[in-house]
PDB file of C-alpha atoms and ligand atoms in Angstrom:
ATOM      1  CA  UNK A   1       4.489 -40.510  -7.989  1.00 98.00           C
ATOM      2  CA  UNK A   2       2.382 -40.657  -4.839  1.00 98.00           C
ATOM      3  CA  UNK A   3       1.611 -37.416  -2.871  1.00 98.00           C
ATOM      4  CA  UNK A   4       1.114 -37.712   0.989  1.00 98.00           C
ATOM      5  CA  UNK A   5       0.332 -34.773   3.144  1.00 98.00           C
ATOM      6  CA  UNK A   6       2.707 -34.186   6.078  1.00 98.00           C
ATOM      7  CA  UNK A   7       0.392 -33.013   8.811  1.00 98.00           C
ATOM      8  CA  UNK A   8      -1.791 -33.994  11.728  1.00 98.00           C
ATOM      9  CA  UNK A   9      -4.214 -31.132  11.000  1.00 98.00           C
ATOM     10  CA  UNK A  10      -7.491 -32.650   9.977  1.00 98.00           C
ATOM     11  CA  UNK A  11      -8.766 -29.617   8.232  1.00 97.00           C
ATOM     12  CA  UNK A  12      -5.680 -29.483   6.095  1.00 97.00           C
ATOM     13  CA  UNK A  13      -6.150 -33.172   5.253  1.00 98.00           C
ATOM     14  CA  UNK A  14      -9.697 -32.553   4.244  1.00 97.00           C
ATOM     15  CA  UNK A  15      -8.877 -29.656   2.016  1.00 96.00           C
ATOM     16  CA  UNK A  16      -5.924 -31.614   0.286  1.00 96.00           C
ATOM     17  CA  UNK A  17      -8.198 -34.587  -0.129  1.00 95.00           C
ATOM     18  CA  UNK A  18     -10.776 -32.488  -2.024  1.00 94.00           C
ATOM     19  CA  UNK A  19      -8.185 -32.137  -4.827  1.00 93.00           C
ATOM     20  CA  UNK A  20      -8.501 -35.871  -5.518  1.00 94.00           C
ATOM     21  CA  UNK A  21      -4.716 -36.412  -5.668  1.00 94.00           C
ATOM     22  CA  UNK A  22      -4.001 -37.291  -2.089  1.00 97.00           C
ATOM     23  CA  UNK A  23      -2.521 -40.667  -1.582  1.00 98.00           C
ATOM     24  CA  UNK A  24      -1.699 -40.787   2.123  1.00 98.00           C
ATOM     25  CA  UNK A  25      -0.678 -38.981   5.324  1.00 98.00           C
ATOM     26  CA  UNK A  26       2.461 -38.770   7.392  1.00 98.00           C
ATOM     27  CA  UNK A  27       2.605 -37.600  10.991  1.00 98.00           C
ATOM     28  CA  UNK A  28       5.325 -37.374  13.689  1.00 98.00           C
ATOM     29  CA  UNK A  29       5.160 -36.501  17.359  1.00 98.00           C
ATOM     30  CA  UNK A  30       5.906 -32.717  16.578  1.00 98.00           C
ATOM     31  CA  UNK A  31       3.047 -32.613  14.165  1.00 98.00           C
ATOM     32  CA  UNK A  32       0.678 -34.191  16.606  1.00 98.00           C
ATOM     33  CA  UNK A  33       1.801 -31.584  19.200  1.00 98.00           C
ATOM     34  CA  UNK A  34       1.186 -28.785  16.659  1.00 97.00           C
ATOM     35  CA  UNK A  35      -2.427 -30.175  16.054  1.00 97.00           C
ATOM     36  CA  UNK A  36      -3.223 -29.225  19.791  1.00 97.00           C
ATOM     37  CA  UNK A  37      -5.327 -32.449  20.047  1.00 97.00           C
ATOM     38  CA  UNK A  38      -5.090 -35.731  21.928  1.00 97.00           C
ATOM     39  CA  UNK A  39      -2.979 -38.220  19.888  1.00 97.00           C
ATOM     40  CA  UNK A  40      -5.682 -40.963  20.011  1.00 97.00           C
ATOM     41  CA  UNK A  41      -8.449 -38.664  18.714  1.00 97.00           C
ATOM     42  CA  UNK A  42      -6.428 -37.212  15.893  1.00 97.00           C
ATOM     43  CA  UNK A  43      -4.875 -40.597  14.862  1.00 98.00           C
ATOM     44  CA  UNK A  44      -8.501 -42.281  14.829  1.00 97.00           C
ATOM     45  CA  UNK A  45      -9.918 -39.372  12.741  1.00 98.00           C
ATOM     46  CA  UNK A  46      -7.032 -39.294  10.186  1.00 98.00           C
ATOM     47  CA  UNK A  47      -7.235 -43.124   9.549  1.00 98.00           C
ATOM     48  CA  UNK A  48     -10.880 -42.868   8.805  1.00 97.00           C
ATOM     49  CA  UNK A  49     -10.602 -39.886   6.624  1.00 96.00           C
ATOM     50  CA  UNK A  50      -7.920 -41.253   4.299  1.00 96.00           C
ATOM     51  CA  UNK A  51      -8.039 -44.716   2.784  1.00 95.00           C
ATOM     52  CA  UNK A  52      -4.293 -44.617   1.795  1.00 98.00           C
ATOM     53  CA  UNK A  53      -1.334 -45.293   4.123  1.00 98.00           C
ATOM     54  CA  UNK A  54      -1.195 -43.195   7.405  1.00 98.00           C
ATOM     55  CA  UNK A  55       2.182 -43.117   9.172  1.00 98.00           C
ATOM     56  CA  UNK A  56       1.974 -43.094  12.931  1.00 98.00           C
ATOM     57  CA  UNK A  57       5.260 -42.920  14.879  1.00 98.00           C
ATOM     58  CA  UNK A  58       6.381 -45.009  17.826  1.00 98.00           C
ATOM     59  CA  UNK A  59       8.080 -43.112  20.723  1.00 98.00           C
ATOM     60  CA  UNK A  60       9.764 -46.058  22.355  1.00 98.00           C
ATOM     61  CA  UNK A  61      13.490 -46.292  21.820  1.00 97.00           C
ATOM     62  CA  UNK A  62      13.946 -50.081  22.393  1.00 98.00           C
ATOM     63  CA  UNK A  63      12.822 -52.784  20.051  1.00 98.00           C
ATOM     64  CA  UNK A  64      10.238 -54.546  22.388  1.00 98.00           C
ATOM     65  CA  UNK A  65       8.776 -51.170  23.344  1.00 98.00           C
ATOM     66  CA  UNK A  66       8.340 -50.233  19.692  1.00 98.00           C
ATOM     67  CA  UNK A  67       6.708 -53.664  18.870  1.00 98.00           C
ATOM     68  CA  UNK A  68       4.261 -53.052  21.807  1.00 98.00           C
ATOM     69  CA  UNK A  69       3.447 -49.544  20.575  1.00 98.00           C
ATOM     70  CA  UNK A  70       3.132 -50.885  16.986  1.00 98.00           C
ATOM     71  CA  UNK A  71       0.453 -53.292  18.031  1.00 98.00           C
ATOM     72  CA  UNK A  72      -1.433 -50.415  19.715  1.00 98.00           C
ATOM     73  CA  UNK A  73      -1.068 -48.152  16.697  1.00 98.00           C
ATOM     74  CA  UNK A  74      -2.267 -50.885  14.300  1.00 97.00           C
ATOM     75  CA  UNK A  75      -5.634 -50.701  16.102  1.00 97.00           C
ATOM     76  CA  UNK A  76      -6.403 -47.256  14.485  1.00 97.00           C
ATOM     77  CA  UNK A  77      -6.942 -48.831  11.077  1.00 96.00           C
ATOM     78  CA  UNK A  78      -5.897 -51.134   8.375  1.00 97.00           C
ATOM     79  CA  UNK A  79      -4.041 -48.335   6.687  1.00 98.00           C
ATOM     80  CA  UNK A  80      -1.672 -47.650   9.506  1.00 98.00           C
ATOM     81  CA  UNK A  81       1.982 -47.739   8.711  1.00 98.00           C
ATOM     82  CA  UNK A  82       4.279 -47.935  11.679  1.00 98.00           C
ATOM     83  CA  UNK A  83       6.881 -45.207  11.644  1.00 98.00           C
ATOM     84  CA  UNK A  84      10.215 -46.225  13.288  1.00 98.00           C
ATOM     85  CA  UNK A  85      13.365 -44.193  13.889  1.00 98.00           C
ATOM     86  CA  UNK A  86      16.484 -45.175  11.917  1.00 98.00           C
ATOM     87  CA  UNK A  87      18.508 -46.395  14.976  1.00 98.00           C
ATOM     88  CA  UNK A  88      19.678 -50.015  15.628  1.00 98.00           C
ATOM     89  CA  UNK A  89      16.657 -50.801  17.739  1.00 98.00           C
ATOM     90  CA  UNK A  90      14.388 -49.375  14.947  1.00 98.00           C
ATOM     91  CA  UNK A  91      15.899 -51.590  12.317  1.00 98.00           C
ATOM     92  CA  UNK A  92      15.431 -54.613  14.656  1.00 98.00           C
ATOM     93  CA  UNK A  93      11.761 -53.663  15.119  1.00 98.00           C
ATOM     94  CA  UNK A  94      11.462 -53.136  11.283  1.00 98.00           C
ATOM     95  CA  UNK A  95      12.636 -56.560  10.617  1.00 98.00           C
ATOM     96  CA  UNK A  96      10.281 -58.163  13.091  1.00 98.00           C
ATOM     97  CA  UNK A  97       7.306 -56.027  11.945  1.00 98.00           C
ATOM     98  CA  UNK A  98       8.121 -57.078   8.269  1.00 98.00           C
ATOM     99  CA  UNK A  99       8.165 -60.701   9.186  1.00 98.00           C
ATOM    100  CA  UNK A 100       4.652 -60.235  10.648  1.00 97.00           C
ATOM    101  CA  UNK A 101       3.507 -58.468   7.464  1.00 97.00           C
ATOM    102  CA  UNK A 102       3.143 -55.060   9.090  1.00 98.00           C
ATOM    103  CA  UNK A 103       3.883 -52.054   6.949  1.00 98.00           C
ATOM    104  CA  UNK A 104       6.711 -49.731   8.161  1.00 98.00           C
ATOM    105  CA  UNK A 105       8.166 -46.440   7.487  1.00 98.00           C
ATOM    106  CA  UNK A 106      11.754 -45.947   8.635  1.00 98.00           C
ATOM    107  CA  UNK A 107      12.172 -42.229   9.536  1.00 98.00           C
ATOM    108  CA  UNK A 108      14.924 -39.775  10.274  1.00 98.00           C
ATOM    109  CA  UNK A 109      17.095 -40.996   7.382  1.00 98.00           C
ATOM    110  CA  UNK A 110      19.965 -38.761   6.419  1.00 98.00           C
ATOM    111  CA  UNK A 111      22.331 -40.928   4.314  1.00 98.00           C
ATOM    112  CA  UNK A 112      22.125 -43.449   1.438  1.00 98.00           C
ATOM    113  CA  UNK A 113      23.725 -46.034   3.534  1.00 98.00           C
ATOM    114  CA  UNK A 114      21.162 -45.721   6.286  1.00 98.00           C
ATOM    115  CA  UNK A 115      18.570 -46.090   3.460  1.00 98.00           C
ATOM    116  CA  UNK A 116      20.262 -49.370   2.428  1.00 98.00           C
ATOM    117  CA  UNK A 117      20.090 -50.705   6.035  1.00 98.00           C
ATOM    118  CA  UNK A 118      16.356 -49.901   6.099  1.00 98.00           C
ATOM    119  CA  UNK A 119      15.699 -51.612   2.870  1.00 98.00           C
ATOM    120  CA  UNK A 120      17.668 -54.704   4.165  1.00 98.00           C
ATOM    121  CA  UNK A 121      15.476 -54.744   7.242  1.00 98.00           C
ATOM    122  CA  UNK A 122      12.370 -54.805   4.900  1.00 98.00           C
ATOM    123  CA  UNK A 123      11.059 -51.321   5.397  1.00 98.00           C
ATOM    124  CA  UNK A 124       7.997 -50.561   3.210  1.00 98.00           C
ATOM    125  CA  UNK A 125       8.974 -46.859   3.122  1.00 98.00           C
ATOM    126  CA  UNK A 126      12.207 -45.007   3.812  1.00 98.00           C
ATOM    127  CA  UNK A 127      11.994 -41.300   4.710  1.00 98.00           C
ATOM    128  CA  UNK A 128      15.037 -39.259   3.821  1.00 98.00           C
ATOM    129  CA  UNK A 129      14.746 -35.769   5.313  1.00 98.00           C
ATOM    130  CA  UNK A 130      15.925 -33.458   2.570  1.00 98.00           C
ATOM    131  CA  UNK A 131      15.023 -30.148   4.241  1.00 98.00           C
ATOM    132  CA  UNK A 132      16.833 -30.855   7.503  1.00 98.00           C
ATOM    133  CA  UNK A 133      20.033 -31.610   5.418  1.00 98.00           C
ATOM    134  CA  UNK A 134      19.595 -28.268   3.605  1.00 98.00           C
ATOM    135  CA  UNK A 135      19.256 -26.557   6.960  1.00 98.00           C
ATOM    136  CA  UNK A 136      22.760 -27.645   7.964  1.00 98.00           C
ATOM    137  CA  UNK A 137      24.398 -26.612   4.652  1.00 98.00           C
ATOM    138  CA  UNK A 138      24.274 -29.950   2.791  1.00 98.00           C
ATOM    139  CA  UNK A 139      22.274 -30.432  -0.447  1.00 97.00           C
ATOM    140  CA  UNK A 140      19.611 -32.703   0.918  1.00 98.00           C
ATOM    141  CA  UNK A 141      18.215 -33.657  -2.431  1.00 98.00           C
ATOM    142  CA  UNK A 142      21.525 -35.105  -3.460  1.00 98.00           C
ATOM    143  CA  UNK A 143      20.940 -38.286  -1.544  1.00 98.00           C
ATOM    144  CA  UNK A 144      17.584 -39.103  -3.387  1.00 98.00           C
ATOM    145  CA  UNK A 145      19.098 -40.256  -6.691  1.00 98.00           C
ATOM    146  CA  UNK A 146      21.826 -42.205  -4.689  1.00 98.00           C
ATOM    147  CA  UNK A 147      19.196 -44.077  -2.751  1.00 98.00           C
ATOM    148  CA  UNK A 148      17.209 -44.608  -6.065  1.00 98.00           C
ATOM    149  CA  UNK A 149      20.373 -46.114  -7.630  1.00 98.00           C
ATOM    150  CA  UNK A 150      21.108 -48.337  -4.676  1.00 98.00           C
ATOM    151  CA  UNK A 151      17.550 -49.680  -4.514  1.00 98.00           C
ATOM    152  CA  UNK A 152      17.466 -50.347  -8.284  1.00 98.00           C
ATOM    153  CA  UNK A 153      20.885 -51.922  -8.247  1.00 98.00           C
ATOM    154  CA  UNK A 154      19.684 -54.570  -5.836  1.00 98.00           C
ATOM    155  CA  UNK A 155      15.936 -54.713  -6.544  1.00 98.00           C
ATOM    156  CA  UNK A 156      14.802 -53.499  -3.199  1.00 98.00           C
ATOM    157  CA  UNK A 157      11.155 -52.680  -3.373  1.00 98.00           C
ATOM    158  CA  UNK A 158      11.279 -50.184  -0.322  1.00 98.00           C
ATOM    159  CA  UNK A 159       9.488 -47.009  -1.414  1.00 98.00           C
ATOM    160  CA  UNK A 160      11.426 -43.739  -1.391  1.00 99.00           C
ATOM    161  CA  UNK A 161       9.313 -41.296   0.544  1.00 98.00           C
ATOM    162  CA  UNK A 162      10.893 -37.853   0.392  1.00 98.00           C
ATOM    163  CA  UNK A 163      10.370 -36.122   3.612  1.00 98.00           C
ATOM    164  CA  UNK A 164      11.097 -32.697   5.246  1.00 98.00           C
ATOM    165  CA  UNK A 165      10.029 -30.956   2.118  1.00 98.00           C
ATOM    166  CA  UNK A 166      10.226 -27.188   2.306  1.00 98.00           C
ATOM    167  CA  UNK A 167       9.228 -25.821  -1.168  1.00 97.00           C
ATOM    168  CA  UNK A 168       7.987 -26.969  -4.775  1.00 97.00           C
ATOM    169  CA  UNK A 169      11.362 -27.373  -6.103  1.00 97.00           C
ATOM    170  CA  UNK A 170      11.974 -30.200  -3.572  1.00 98.00           C
ATOM    171  CA  UNK A 171       8.932 -31.880  -5.103  1.00 98.00           C
ATOM    172  CA  UNK A 172      10.230 -31.366  -8.703  1.00 98.00           C
ATOM    173  CA  UNK A 173      13.638 -32.749  -7.841  1.00 98.00           C
ATOM    174  CA  UNK A 174      12.059 -35.761  -6.011  1.00 98.00           C
ATOM    175  CA  UNK A 175       9.995 -36.542  -9.123  1.00 98.00           C
ATOM    176  CA  UNK A 176      12.946 -36.107 -11.383  1.00 98.00           C
ATOM    177  CA  UNK A 177      15.056 -38.444  -9.219  1.00 98.00           C
ATOM    178  CA  UNK A 178      12.371 -41.112  -9.477  1.00 98.00           C
ATOM    179  CA  UNK A 179      11.220 -41.000  -5.845  1.00 98.00           C
ATOM    180  CA  UNK A 180       8.161 -43.050  -5.184  1.00 98.00           C
ATOM    181  CA  UNK A 181       6.446 -40.639  -2.747  1.00 98.00           C
ATOM    182  CA  UNK A 182       6.746 -37.046  -1.608  1.00 98.00           C
ATOM    183  CA  UNK A 183       5.157 -35.994   1.796  1.00 98.00           C
ATOM    184  CA  UNK A 184       4.262 -32.472   1.497  1.00 98.00           C
ATOM    185  CA  UNK A 185       3.380 -29.766   4.059  1.00 98.00           C
ATOM    186  CA  UNK A 186       0.016 -28.129   3.363  1.00 97.00           C
ATOM    187  CA  UNK A 187       1.552 -24.834   2.605  1.00 96.00           C
ATOM    188  CA  UNK A 188       3.736 -26.398  -0.161  1.00 97.00           C
ATOM    189  CA  UNK A 189       0.619 -28.504  -1.411  1.00 94.00           C
ATOM    190  CA  UNK A 190      -1.059 -25.229  -2.176  1.00 93.00           C
ATOM    191  CA  UNK A 191       1.867 -23.680  -3.726  1.00 95.00           C
ATOM    192  CA  UNK A 192       2.217 -26.572  -6.295  1.00 95.00           C
ATOM    193  CA  UNK A 193      -0.956 -25.861  -8.170  1.00 93.00           C
ATOM    194  CA  UNK A 194      -0.573 -22.077  -8.517  1.00 92.00           C
ATOM    195  CA  UNK A 195       1.212 -20.243 -11.231  1.00 93.00           C
ATOM    196  CA  UNK A 196       0.812 -16.480 -11.812  1.00 94.00           C
ATOM    197  CA  UNK A 197       0.630 -17.043 -15.561  1.00 97.00           C
ATOM    198  CA  UNK A 198      -2.181 -19.460 -15.122  1.00 97.00           C
ATOM    199  CA  UNK A 199      -4.168 -16.970 -13.150  1.00 97.00           C
ATOM    200  CA  UNK A 200      -3.290 -14.159 -15.609  1.00 98.00           C
ATOM    201  CA  UNK A 201      -4.140 -16.335 -18.622  1.00 98.00           C
ATOM    202  CA  UNK A 202      -7.439 -17.435 -17.085  1.00 98.00           C
ATOM    203  CA  UNK A 203      -8.523 -13.865 -16.299  1.00 98.00           C
ATOM    204  CA  UNK A 204      -7.727 -12.787 -19.996  1.00 98.00           C
ATOM    205  CA  UNK A 205      -9.670 -15.806 -21.303  1.00 97.00           C
ATOM    206  CA  UNK A 206     -12.750 -14.891 -19.129  1.00 97.00           C
ATOM    207  CA  UNK A 207     -12.556 -11.151 -20.067  1.00 96.00           C
ATOM    208  CA  UNK A 208     -12.418 -12.067 -23.863  1.00 96.00           C
ATOM    209  CA  UNK A 209     -15.144 -14.582 -23.619  1.00 96.00           C
ATOM    210  CA  UNK A 210     -17.450 -12.079 -21.870  1.00 94.00           C
ATOM    211  CA  UNK A 211     -16.983  -9.805 -24.920  1.00 94.00           C
ATOM    212  CA  UNK A 212     -17.575 -12.611 -27.446  1.00 93.00           C
ATOM    213  CA  UNK A 213     -20.850 -13.442 -25.653  1.00 81.00           C
ATOM    214  CA  UNK A 214     -22.017  -9.831 -25.420  1.00 72.00           C
TER     215      UNK A 214
HETATM  216  C1  LIG B   1       7.743 -36.914   7.722  1.00 79.85           C
HETATM  217  O1  LIG B   1       7.585 -37.980   7.734  1.00 79.85           O
HETATM  218  C2  LIG B   1       8.692 -36.195   8.508  1.00 79.85           C
HETATM  219  O2  LIG B   1       8.542 -36.398   9.797  1.00 79.85           O
HETATM  220  C3  LIG B   1       8.641 -34.683   8.179  1.00 79.85           C
HETATM  221  O3  LIG B   1       8.616 -34.498   6.750  1.00 79.85           O
HETATM  222  C4  LIG B   1       9.740 -33.912   8.782  1.00 79.85           C
HETATM  223  O4  LIG B   1       9.677 -32.503   8.293  1.00 79.85           O
HETATM  224  P1  LIG B   1      10.499 -31.331   9.066  1.00 79.85           P
HETATM  225  O5  LIG B   1      11.868 -31.414   8.861  1.00 79.85           O
HETATM  226  O6  LIG B   1       9.878 -30.111   8.302  1.00 79.85           O
HETATM  227  O7  LIG B   1      10.057 -31.241  10.437  1.00 79.85           O
END
């Protein structure tokens, strides 16, 4: 399973990269706004920092506008993945970009049928937003095994990129459901590695070792 970090904060990307298990980055307009930096600066820096896929999102809502933006975004690096909204114009743009050999990430997916449409349009990645479904009282994670089954039934190679992750249990459930990628906020990234019993056990080992050596 691949781990992407869901941020446009370069310091967070650098720290996650140090762990040696970071496979890519996802951004969106809200994350760019949160970074407080001009889009062009932050996009260029992220694409250099990470060799894996970096999702940069279009903001046009018509197919031609999306294609124009995609051409500009591709200029940031060979690892750019064009993020497109799951609306009819986004699907059209996805199909066109796929035909040109451009990698795409279809975002704002909230149902397995939407995910099926994105796969049929040739999306490289589909981003189902589990946390935002939880927020409205639906079990967001429920759709991940359903998408997995649909893709396996028909041999689609679109990668399932679980997005809008809020906690480590989302990462666990995504892995159990056979998702290809989880895009994880930095706060959750840090939570994944820590366990109180690991810290307690290590402290005890170090204490005992000091006594053996004394
Ligand atoms: C990533 O591709 C998505 O844009 C992101 O995970 C959305 O997360 P949010 O629901 O926490 O904003």
